[in-house]
Amino acid sequence: MAIETTEYKRCSLVKMDGRIDSNTGDSLMDAFNAVQENGIFKLVFDMTDVDFMSSKGWWVLIQTQKACKRYNRGEIVLANVPKKILDSLDLVGMNHYFKIFDDVVSAVGYF
Amino acid sequence: MAIETTEYKRCSLVKMDGRIDSNTGDSLMDAFNAVQENGIFKLVFDMTDVDFMSSKGWWVLIQTQKACKRYNRGEIVLANVPKKILDSLDLVGMNHYFKIFDDVVSAVGYF
Amino acid sequence: MASKVFPGEFSSLEKISDFIEKHAQICGLDENATYAVRLAVDEACSNIIEHAYGGEGLGNIECTCNVLEDGLEVVLRDKGKSFNPDDIQEIEVGIPLEKLGNRGAGIFLINKLMDEVHFEFSKQEGTTLVLKKKK
Amino acid sequence: MASKVFPGEFSSLEKISDFIEKHAQICGLDENATYAVRLAVDEACSNIIEHAYGGEGLGNIECTCNVLEDGLEVVLRDKGKSFNPDDIQEIEVGIPLEKLGNRGAGIFLINKLMDEVHFEFSKQEGTTLVLKKKK
Ligand SMILES: Nc1ncnc2c1ncn2[C@@H]1O[C@H](COP(=O)(O)OP(=O)(O)O)[C@@H](O)[C@H]1O
Ligand SMILES: Nc1ncnc2c1ncn2[C@@H]1O[C@H](COP(=O)(O)OP(=O)(O)O)[C@@H](O)[C@H]1O
């Protein structure tokens, strides 16, 4: 598992690979928190290389979305969500809480 | 040859494939002009799929850079410039006139 | 039939997932069905560690895969505490973000993903969860 | 030796480039050297169309590739007007963007890219440009 953060002019990009589950979810939460502590609330989460995500992952994303949207200061958007993960988000209606982009360029270009 | 333009919040992305030479350079110029006519002067030129560029191409880029930078209203930056093309730009010092990014995400994230 | 005992720790989840994947493929489940079972089992095992045992390293999870004619059966056994599955509230979908909680949906998801979900609780033998996914 | 005649049109440039690439590879030039020759020849042929003929469709370009022991020789022949290569100003590098012109650098680039560049002008036979690239 690796988590990488890149800061751009209008947003930061967080990329994680492998599994997001009860074992790794907290590390992702830490990464999002670290970005927010730098005063950045416009986030792109690049899911290209995520191959599994349990509900632990959504809650990390939901908590991050809540923090980002507070005071209208920003938003977290998702990019390149693998089909199987998207299907499971759809199943519980979690997809409603996030803008989802087909590619990272569009997601960064959105901010 | 295909030229594709995508508008993002802070910039537009122009992508061309194949050759940029005396035969195709004017079409690229037209594409840049069309973007500028929409009042957009922050441009990313995605060169991932360009496999040949003659001096005709640089002059299109130089003219576009001049128009973009006028009144401090913007800039054109290059992304993913193939090594051979970069070498030929270096040879005549043309690289000095452009910010060059390793990938499109960074280029879009710059604006 | 293949059975394996995993320590009740979050680091076991990936190994359990791999074990499930292997047997789902043996049963001829397609990619989507295989992912569904992996996800349901992951949710169930996370619950066992968190809720049944109340933490990591406090007990084992026994995982059994049975090849059925029409799919895969996964049986999970633990010695942790029981609960009433009927008490679990459905997750509300479509409510505003601020009103969303910070957890839940595991059981809800398991029910959505699997064709059969069956809990058995026994004072002596602990909890048994039987999950079935058709091809 | 291989020789081919192309109509003096911009749409010929790609075909000329392919012709050069093929023979550069026969000569054993590496990727960088091959690209350099393609680029130099493209500049030279664009100049022939634009300056020697003064437009498209006004004459042909004959392109000959000679395999040398130590590289590739390309000979370009046209029947357009001549010019004085020594009159060509070097392009200024490092000047501010606003001071840059809108064209030029073709000849400068050809000289930088090739190991030998030789122009011959004849009233009867037109212009001959000999370009040499070593392996
Ligand atoms: N295996 C289990 N053993 C004991 N309690 C459980 C078990 N699974 C679920 N529960 C109870 O059901 C509740 C809902 O579970 P779930 O829908 O997975 O959400 P979450 O685990 O995120 O709270 C849990 O909070 C817990 O109280
Ligand atoms: N083959 C040629 N025949 C006639 N004139 C030429 C030829 N090549 C170059 N020239 C002259 O040399 C000048 C500089 O050429 P070059 O460096 O290629 O820049 P550009 O073609 O962009 O003007 C041209 O403007 C033209 O006047």
Coordinates of C-alpha atoms and ligand atoms in Angstrom, one line a residue:
Chain A
M1 CA 0.0 0.0 0.0
A2 CA 1.3 3.5 -0.9
I3 CA -0.4 6.9 -0.5
E4 CA 1.0 9.8 -2.5
T5 CA -0.1 13.4 -2.2
T6 CA 0.6 16.1 -4.8
E7 CA -0.2 19.7 -4.3
Y8 CA -1.4 21.7 -7.3
K9 CA -2.4 25.4 -7.5
R10 CA -6.1 24.9 -6.8
C11 CA -6.3 21.5 -5.3
S12 CA -4.4 18.5 -3.9
L13 CA -4.3 15.1 -5.5
V14 CA -4.2 12.0 -3.2
K15 CA -3.5 8.7 -4.9
M16 CA -3.6 5.3 -3.1
D17 CA -3.0 1.9 -4.5
G18 CA -4.2 -1.6 -3.4
R19 CA -6.9 -2.2 -0.8
I20 CA -8.9 0.2 1.3
D21 CA -10.3 -1.8 4.1
S22 CA -10.3 -1.8 7.9
N23 CA -6.6 -2.4 7.9
T24 CA -5.6 0.5 5.6
G25 CA -8.5 2.9 5.9
D26 CA -6.9 4.9 8.8
S27 CA -3.8 5.6 6.8
L28 CA -5.9 7.1 4.1
M29 CA -7.8 9.2 6.7
D30 CA -4.4 10.4 8.0
A31 CA -3.4 11.4 4.5
F32 CA -6.6 13.4 3.9
N33 CA -6.3 15.0 7.4
A34 CA -2.7 16.0 6.7
V35 CA -3.8 17.8 3.5
Q36 CA -6.7 19.6 5.3
E37 CA -4.3 20.7 8.1
N38 CA -2.5 22.6 5.4
G39 CA -5.7 24.5 4.7
I40 CA -6.5 22.6 1.5
F41 CA -10.1 21.5 1.2
K42 CA -10.2 20.9 -2.6
L43 CA -9.2 17.4 -3.1
V44 CA -9.0 14.9 -5.9
F45 CA -8.8 11.2 -4.9
D46 CA -7.3 9.2 -7.7
M47 CA -8.6 5.7 -7.5
T48 CA -6.9 4.3 -10.6
D49 CA -4.9 1.8 -8.7
V50 CA -7.4 0.9 -5.9
D51 CA -8.5 -2.6 -6.4
F52 CA -10.7 -3.2 -3.4
M53 CA -12.7 -0.8 -1.2
S54 CA -14.9 -1.9 1.8
S55 CA -17.4 0.3 3.6
K56 CA -14.5 1.5 5.8
G57 CA -13.3 3.3 2.7
W58 CA -16.6 5.1 2.0
W59 CA -16.7 6.3 5.6
V60 CA -13.3 7.8 5.2
L61 CA -14.5 9.5 2.1
I62 CA -17.7 10.6 3.7
Q63 CA -15.9 12.1 6.7
T64 CA -13.5 13.8 4.4
Q65 CA -16.3 15.2 2.3
K66 CA -18.0 16.6 5.4
A67 CA -14.9 18.3 6.5
C68 CA -14.1 19.7 3.0
K69 CA -17.6 21.0 2.4
R70 CA -17.9 22.7 5.8
Y71 CA -18.1 26.5 5.4
N72 CA -18.3 25.9 1.6
R73 CA -14.5 25.8 1.6
G74 CA -14.2 22.9 -0.8
E75 CA -15.0 19.4 -1.8
I76 CA -13.5 16.0 -2.5
V77 CA -14.0 14.5 -5.9
L78 CA -13.2 11.0 -7.1
A79 CA -11.3 10.2 -10.3
N80 CA -11.0 6.9 -12.2
V81 CA -13.2 4.8 -9.9
P82 CA -12.9 1.2 -11.0
K83 CA -16.2 -0.3 -12.2
K84 CA -16.6 -2.8 -9.5
I85 CA -16.0 -0.3 -6.7
L86 CA -18.4 2.1 -8.4
D87 CA -21.1 -0.6 -8.5
S88 CA -20.8 -1.2 -4.8
L89 CA -21.0 2.5 -4.1
D90 CA -24.1 2.7 -6.2
L91 CA -25.6 -0.2 -4.3
V92 CA -25.8 1.8 -1.1
G93 CA -26.3 5.2 -2.7
M94 CA -22.8 6.5 -1.7
N95 CA -22.2 7.7 -5.2
H96 CA -24.6 10.6 -4.5
Y97 CA -22.2 12.3 -2.2
F98 CA -19.3 12.7 -4.7
K99 CA -18.6 14.1 -8.1
I100 CA -17.0 11.3 -10.0
F101 CA -14.7 12.0 -13.0
D102 CA -13.5 9.6 -15.6
D103 CA -10.0 10.8 -15.5
V104 CA -7.6 12.7 -13.2
V105 CA -7.1 15.6 -15.6
S106 CA -10.8 16.4 -15.6
A107 CA -10.9 16.2 -11.9
V108 CA -8.0 18.5 -11.4
G109 CA -9.4 20.8 -14.1
Y110 CA -12.7 21.0 -12.2
F111 CA -11.2 23.1 -9.4
Chain B
M1 CA -4.3 14.0 -37.6
A2 CA -6.8 14.9 -34.9
I3 CA -7.0 18.0 -32.7
E4 CA -9.2 17.9 -29.6
T5 CA -10.0 20.7 -27.2
T6 CA -11.3 20.3 -23.7
E7 CA -12.4 23.2 -21.5
Y8 CA -11.7 23.0 -17.8
K9 CA -12.5 25.5 -15.1
R10 CA -9.2 27.4 -15.2
C11 CA -7.7 26.4 -18.6
S12 CA -8.3 24.6 -21.8
L13 CA -6.5 21.6 -23.0
V14 CA -5.5 21.1 -26.6
K15 CA -4.3 17.7 -27.7
M16 CA -3.0 16.8 -31.2
D17 CA -1.7 13.6 -32.5
G18 CA 0.7 12.7 -35.4
R19 CA 2.9 15.3 -37.2
I20 CA 3.1 19.0 -36.7
D21 CA 4.7 20.3 -39.9
S22 CA 4.0 22.9 -42.7
N23 CA 1.1 20.7 -43.7
T24 CA -0.7 20.5 -40.4
G25 CA 0.6 23.5 -38.4
D26 CA -2.2 25.8 -39.6
S27 CA -4.9 23.5 -38.3
L28 CA -3.2 23.7 -34.9
M29 CA -3.0 27.4 -35.1
D30 CA -6.7 27.5 -35.9
A31 CA -7.5 25.4 -32.8
F32 CA -5.5 27.7 -30.5
N33 CA -7.2 30.7 -32.1
A34 CA -10.6 29.3 -31.5
V35 CA -9.8 28.8 -27.9
Q36 CA -8.6 32.4 -27.6
E37 CA -11.6 33.7 -29.3
N38 CA -13.6 32.3 -26.4
G39 CA -11.6 34.5 -24.1
I40 CA -9.4 31.6 -22.8
F41 CA -5.7 32.4 -22.6
K42 CA -4.6 29.7 -20.2
L43 CA -3.8 26.7 -22.3
V44 CA -2.2 23.3 -21.9
F45 CA -0.9 21.7 -25.0
D46 CA -0.8 17.9 -24.6
M47 CA 2.0 16.5 -26.8
T48 CA 1.7 12.9 -25.7
D49 CA 0.8 11.7 -29.2
V50 CA 2.7 14.1 -31.3
D51 CA 5.5 12.2 -33.0
F52 CA 7.1 14.8 -35.2
M53 CA 7.3 18.6 -34.9
S54 CA 9.2 20.9 -37.3
S55 CA 10.0 24.6 -36.8
K56 CA 6.5 25.3 -38.2
G57 CA 5.2 23.9 -35.0
W58 CA 7.3 26.0 -32.7
W59 CA 6.2 29.1 -34.4
V60 CA 2.6 28.2 -33.9
L61 CA 3.5 27.7 -30.2
I62 CA 5.5 31.0 -30.1
Q63 CA 2.7 33.0 -31.7
T64 CA 0.2 31.4 -29.3
Q65 CA 2.4 32.2 -26.3
K66 CA 2.7 35.8 -27.4
A67 CA -1.1 36.1 -27.7
C68 CA -1.7 34.3 -24.4
K69 CA 0.8 36.4 -22.4
R70 CA -0.4 39.7 -23.7
Y71 CA -1.9 41.9 -20.9
N72 CA -0.7 39.2 -18.5
R73 CA -3.9 37.3 -19.3
G74 CA -2.5 33.8 -19.5
E75 CA 0.1 31.4 -20.8
I76 CA 0.4 28.3 -22.8
V77 CA 2.3 25.4 -21.2
L78 CA 3.4 22.1 -22.7
A79 CA 2.8 18.6 -21.3
N80 CA 4.3 15.3 -22.1
V81 CA 6.7 16.6 -24.7
P82 CA 8.4 13.5 -26.4
K83 CA 12.1 13.4 -25.7
K84 CA 13.1 13.8 -29.4
I85 CA 11.0 16.9 -29.8
L86 CA 12.3 18.3 -26.6
D87 CA 15.8 17.8 -27.8
S88 CA 15.1 19.7 -31.0
L89 CA 13.5 22.6 -29.0
D90 CA 16.6 22.7 -26.8
L91 CA 18.8 22.9 -29.8
V92 CA 17.5 26.3 -30.8
G93 CA 16.6 27.5 -27.3
M94 CA 12.8 27.4 -27.9
N95 CA 12.3 25.5 -24.6
H96 CA 13.0 28.8 -22.8
Y97 CA 9.7 30.2 -23.8
F98 CA 7.5 27.5 -22.3
K99 CA 6.8 25.9 -19.0
I100 CA 7.1 22.2 -19.7
F101 CA 5.3 19.6 -17.5
D102 CA 6.0 15.8 -17.3
D103 CA 2.3 15.1 -17.3
V104 CA -1.1 16.6 -18.2
V105 CA -2.4 16.5 -14.6
S106 CA 0.5 18.7 -13.4
A107 CA 0.0 21.1 -16.3
V108 CA -3.8 21.5 -15.7
G109 CA -3.1 21.7 -11.9
Y110 CA -0.7 24.6 -12.6
F111 CA -3.5 27.0 -13.5
Chain C
M1 CA -14.5 -27.9 0.7
A2 CA -11.6 -25.8 2.0
S3 CA -11.3 -24.4 5.5
K4 CA -8.7 -22.0 6.9
V5 CA -8.3 -20.3 10.3
F6 CA -7.2 -16.7 10.4
P7 CA -6.3 -14.6 13.4
G8 CA -8.9 -12.0 14.1
E9 CA -6.8 -9.0 13.0
F10 CA -7.3 -6.4 10.3
S11 CA -4.1 -7.6 8.5
S12 CA -5.9 -10.9 7.9
L13 CA -8.5 -9.3 5.7
E14 CA -6.4 -9.3 2.6
K15 CA -5.5 -13.0 3.1
I16 CA -9.1 -13.9 3.6
S17 CA -10.0 -11.9 0.4
D18 CA -7.4 -13.9 -1.5
F19 CA -8.6 -17.2 -0.1
I20 CA -12.2 -16.3 -1.2
E21 CA -11.1 -15.1 -4.6
K22 CA -9.4 -18.4 -5.3
H23 CA -12.4 -20.5 -4.4
A24 CA -14.9 -18.2 -6.1
Q25 CA -12.9 -18.8 -9.3
I26 CA -12.9 -22.5 -8.7
C27 CA -16.7 -22.3 -8.5
G28 CA -16.8 -20.5 -11.8
L29 CA -18.1 -17.2 -10.4
D30 CA -17.6 -14.3 -12.7
E31 CA -15.5 -11.2 -11.9
N32 CA -18.4 -9.2 -10.5
A33 CA -19.8 -12.0 -8.4
T34 CA -16.3 -12.8 -7.1
Y35 CA -15.8 -9.1 -6.1
A36 CA -19.3 -9.2 -4.4
V37 CA -18.3 -12.2 -2.3
R38 CA -15.0 -10.7 -1.4
L39 CA -16.6 -7.5 -0.3
A40 CA -19.4 -9.2 1.7
V41 CA -16.9 -11.4 3.5
D42 CA -14.6 -8.4 4.2
E43 CA -17.5 -6.6 5.8
A44 CA -18.5 -9.7 7.8
C45 CA -14.9 -10.3 9.1
S46 CA -14.4 -6.6 10.0
N47 CA -17.6 -6.9 12.0
I48 CA -16.4 -10.1 13.8
I49 CA -13.1 -8.4 14.8
E50 CA -14.7 -5.1 15.8
H51 CA -18.0 -6.1 17.3
A52 CA -17.9 -9.8 18.1
Y53 CA -14.5 -9.8 19.6
G54 CA -14.4 -6.1 20.3
G55 CA -10.9 -5.6 19.0
E56 CA -7.9 -7.1 17.2
G57 CA -6.1 -10.2 18.4
L58 CA -8.8 -11.5 20.6
G59 CA -9.9 -14.6 18.7
N60 CA -9.9 -16.4 15.4
I61 CA -12.0 -16.5 12.3
E62 CA -12.6 -19.8 10.6
C63 CA -13.4 -19.5 7.0
T64 CA -14.8 -22.3 4.9
C65 CA -15.6 -22.3 1.2
N66 CA -18.0 -24.9 -0.2
V67 CA -18.3 -25.5 -3.9
L68 CA -22.0 -25.7 -4.7
E69 CA -23.5 -26.8 -7.9
D70 CA -24.9 -23.4 -8.6
G71 CA -22.3 -21.2 -6.8
L72 CA -20.2 -20.7 -3.7
E73 CA -21.0 -21.0 0.0
V74 CA -18.8 -19.2 2.5
V75 CA -19.1 -20.1 6.2
L76 CA -17.5 -17.8 8.8
R77 CA -17.2 -18.9 12.4
D78 CA -16.2 -16.9 15.4
K79 CA -16.3 -17.3 19.2
G80 CA -17.2 -13.7 19.9
K81 CA -20.4 -12.3 21.3
S82 CA -23.7 -12.6 19.5
F83 CA -26.1 -9.9 18.3
N84 CA -29.6 -9.6 16.8
P85 CA -29.3 -9.1 13.1
D86 CA -32.9 -7.9 13.0
D87 CA -32.0 -4.9 15.2
I88 CA -29.7 -3.5 12.5
Q89 CA -31.2 -0.4 11.0
E90 CA -31.2 0.0 7.2
I91 CA -28.9 2.7 6.0
E92 CA -30.8 5.7 4.8
V93 CA -29.9 6.6 1.3
G94 CA -30.4 10.0 -0.3
I95 CA -30.3 12.0 2.9
P96 CA -28.2 15.1 3.1
L97 CA -24.4 14.6 3.7
E98 CA -24.5 16.4 7.1
K99 CA -27.1 13.9 8.3
L100 CA -25.1 10.9 7.4
G101 CA -23.4 9.0 10.2
N102 CA -19.8 8.0 10.3
R103 CA -20.2 4.2 10.0
G104 CA -22.6 1.4 9.3
A105 CA -23.9 -0.3 6.1
G106 CA -21.8 -3.4 6.5
I107 CA -24.8 -5.7 7.2
F108 CA -26.9 -3.8 4.7
L109 CA -24.3 -4.3 2.1
I110 CA -23.8 -8.0 2.9
N111 CA -27.6 -8.5 2.3
K112 CA -27.5 -6.7 -1.0
L113 CA -24.4 -8.5 -2.3
M114 CA -25.3 -12.1 -1.4
D115 CA -28.1 -14.3 -2.5
E116 CA -28.5 -15.9 1.0
V117 CA -27.3 -14.6 4.4
H118 CA -27.9 -16.7 7.5
F119 CA -26.7 -16.1 11.1
E120 CA -26.6 -18.9 13.7
F121 CA -25.7 -18.2 17.3
S122 CA -24.8 -20.8 19.8
K123 CA -23.5 -20.4 23.4
Q124 CA -21.2 -23.4 22.9
E125 CA -20.0 -23.0 19.3
G126 CA -20.2 -19.3 18.9
T127 CA -21.5 -17.5 15.8
T128 CA -21.9 -19.0 12.3
L129 CA -22.6 -16.9 9.3
V130 CA -23.5 -18.7 6.1
L131 CA -23.2 -16.7 2.9
K132 CA -24.3 -17.9 -0.5
K133 CA -23.6 -16.5 -4.0
K134 CA -25.1 -18.0 -7.1
K135 CA -23.3 -18.0 -10.4
Chain D
M1 CA 21.1 4.4 -53.6
A2 CA 17.3 5.1 -53.7
S3 CA 15.7 8.1 -55.4
K4 CA 12.2 9.3 -55.4
V5 CA 10.4 12.3 -56.8
F6 CA 7.7 14.0 -54.7
P7 CA 5.4 16.8 -55.8
G8 CA 6.3 20.1 -54.1
E9 CA 3.3 20.1 -51.8
F10 CA 3.1 20.2 -48.0
S11 CA 1.2 16.9 -48.1
S12 CA 4.4 15.3 -49.5
L13 CA 6.3 16.1 -46.3
E14 CA 5.0 13.0 -44.4
K15 CA 5.8 10.7 -47.3
I16 CA 9.3 12.2 -47.6
S17 CA 9.8 11.7 -43.8
D18 CA 8.8 8.0 -44.1
F19 CA 11.1 7.6 -47.1
I20 CA 14.0 9.1 -45.1
E21 CA 13.2 7.0 -42.0
K22 CA 13.3 3.8 -44.0
H23 CA 16.7 4.6 -45.4
A24 CA 18.1 5.9 -42.2
Q25 CA 17.3 2.6 -40.6
I26 CA 18.9 0.7 -43.5
C27 CA 22.1 2.8 -42.8
G28 CA 22.0 1.8 -39.1
L29 CA 21.3 5.3 -37.8
D30 CA 19.9 5.2 -34.2
E31 CA 16.6 6.7 -33.3
N32 CA 17.9 10.1 -32.4
A33 CA 20.0 10.4 -35.6
T34 CA 17.1 9.2 -37.6
Y35 CA 14.8 11.9 -36.1
A36 CA 17.5 14.5 -36.7
V37 CA 17.7 13.7 -40.5
R38 CA 13.9 13.6 -40.8
L39 CA 13.6 17.0 -39.1
A40 CA 16.4 18.5 -41.2
V41 CA 14.9 17.2 -44.5
D42 CA 11.5 18.4 -43.5
E43 CA 12.9 21.9 -42.9
A44 CA 14.7 21.8 -46.2
C45 CA 11.7 20.6 -48.2
S46 CA 9.4 23.1 -46.6
N47 CA 11.8 25.8 -47.7
I48 CA 11.9 24.5 -51.2
I49 CA 8.1 24.6 -51.4
E50 CA 7.8 28.0 -49.7
H51 CA 10.9 29.9 -50.9
A52 CA 12.4 28.1 -53.9
Y53 CA 9.1 27.5 -55.7
G54 CA 7.2 30.2 -53.8
G55 CA 4.1 28.0 -53.2
E56 CA 2.6 24.6 -53.4
G57 CA 2.2 22.6 -56.7
L58 CA 4.8 24.6 -58.6
G59 CA 7.5 21.9 -59.0
N60 CA 8.9 18.7 -57.8
I61 CA 11.4 17.7 -55.1
E62 CA 13.8 14.8 -55.9
C63 CA 15.0 13.0 -52.9
T64 CA 17.9 10.6 -53.0
C65 CA 19.3 8.5 -50.1
N66 CA 22.8 7.2 -50.4
V67 CA 24.1 4.6 -47.9
L68 CA 27.6 5.7 -46.8
E69 CA 30.0 3.5 -44.9
D70 CA 29.7 5.9 -41.9
G71 CA 26.1 7.1 -42.2
L72 CA 23.5 8.5 -44.5
E73 CA 23.6 11.1 -47.3
V74 CA 20.5 12.8 -48.5
V75 CA 20.4 14.8 -51.7
L76 CA 17.5 17.1 -52.4
R77 CA 17.0 18.6 -55.8
D78 CA 14.6 21.3 -57.0
K79 CA 14.2 23.6 -60.0
G80 CA 13.2 26.7 -58.0
K81 CA 15.0 29.9 -57.4
S82 CA 18.4 30.1 -55.7
F83 CA 19.4 32.1 -52.6
N84 CA 22.5 32.9 -50.6
P85 CA 22.8 30.6 -47.6
D86 CA 25.4 32.9 -46.1
D87 CA 22.8 35.7 -46.0
I88 CA 20.7 33.8 -43.5
Q89 CA 20.8 35.3 -40.1
E90 CA 21.4 33.1 -37.1
I91 CA 18.4 32.9 -34.9
E92 CA 18.9 34.8 -31.6
V93 CA 18.3 32.6 -28.6
G94 CA 17.5 33.9 -25.1
I95 CA 15.9 37.1 -26.3
P96 CA 12.6 38.1 -24.8
L97 CA 9.5 36.5 -26.2
E98 CA 8.1 39.8 -27.6
K99 CA 11.3 40.3 -29.6
L100 CA 11.0 36.9 -31.3
G101 CA 9.9 36.9 -34.9
N102 CA 7.2 34.7 -36.3
R103 CA 9.4 32.4 -38.4
G104 CA 12.9 31.3 -39.3
A105 CA 15.4 28.9 -37.8
G106 CA 15.0 26.3 -40.5
I107 CA 18.4 26.7 -42.0
F108 CA 19.9 27.2 -38.5
L109 CA 18.3 24.0 -37.4
I110 CA 19.5 22.0 -40.5
N111 CA 23.1 23.1 -39.7
K112 CA 22.8 22.1 -36.1
L113 CA 21.2 18.7 -36.9
M114 CA 23.5 17.5 -39.7
D115 CA 27.2 16.8 -39.9
E116 CA 27.5 18.2 -43.4
V117 CA 25.3 20.7 -45.3
H118 CA 26.2 21.7 -48.8
F119 CA 24.2 23.8 -51.2
E120 CA 24.9 23.9 -55.0
F121 CA 23.1 26.3 -57.4
S122 CA 23.0 25.9 -61.1
K123 CA 21.1 27.8 -63.7
Q124 CA 20.5 24.6 -65.7
E125 CA 20.1 22.0 -63.1
G126 CA 18.5 24.0 -60.3
T127 CA 19.4 23.7 -56.6
T128 CA 21.1 20.7 -55.0
L129 CA 21.3 20.3 -51.2
V130 CA 23.5 17.6 -49.8
L131 CA 23.0 16.6 -46.2
K132 CA 25.1 14.1 -44.4
K133 CA 24.5 12.4 -41.0
K134 CA 27.1 10.1 -39.4
K135 CA 26.2 7.1 -37.3
Ligands
LIG1 N1 -20.4 -10.1 14.0 C1 -21.0 -9.3 14.8 N2 -21.0 -9.5 16.1 C2 -21.6 -8.6 16.9 N3 -22.2 -7.5 16.5 C3 -22.3 -7.2 15.2 C4 -21.7 -8.1 14.3 N4 -21.9 -7.6 13.1 C5 -22.6 -6.4 13.3 N5 -22.8 -6.2 14.5 C6 -23.6 -5.1 15.1 O1 -24.4 -4.5 14.1 C7 -24.1 -3.1 13.9 C8 -24.1 -2.7 12.4 O2 -23.1 -3.4 11.7 P1 -22.7 -2.8 10.3 O3 -23.9 -2.6 9.5 O4 -21.6 -3.7 9.7 O5 -22.0 -1.4 10.6 P2 -20.7 -1.0 11.4 O6 -19.9 -2.3 11.6 O7 -20.0 -0.1 10.6 O8 -21.3 -0.4 12.7 C9 -22.7 -3.0 14.5 O9 -22.4 -1.7 14.9 C10 -22.7 -4.0 15.6 O10 -23.4 -3.4 16.8
LIG2 N1 15.4 26.4 -50.6 C1 15.4 27.8 -50.6 N2 15.2 28.5 -51.7 C2 15.1 29.8 -51.6 N3 15.2 30.5 -50.5 C3 15.4 29.9 -49.3 C4 15.5 28.5 -49.3 N4 15.7 28.1 -48.1 C5 15.7 29.2 -47.3 N5 15.6 30.3 -48.1 C6 15.6 31.7 -47.6 O1 16.2 31.7 -46.3 C7 15.3 32.3 -45.4 C8 15.5 31.6 -44.0 O2 15.1 30.3 -44.1 P1 14.7 29.5 -42.8 O3 15.8 29.6 -41.8 O4 14.4 28.1 -43.2 O5 13.5 30.2 -42.2 P2 12.0 30.4 -42.8 O6 11.8 29.4 -43.9 O7 11.1 30.1 -41.7 O8 11.9 31.8 -43.2 C9 14.0 32.1 -46.0 O9 13.1 33.1 -45.5 C10 14.2 32.3 -47.4 O10 14.3 33.7 -47.8

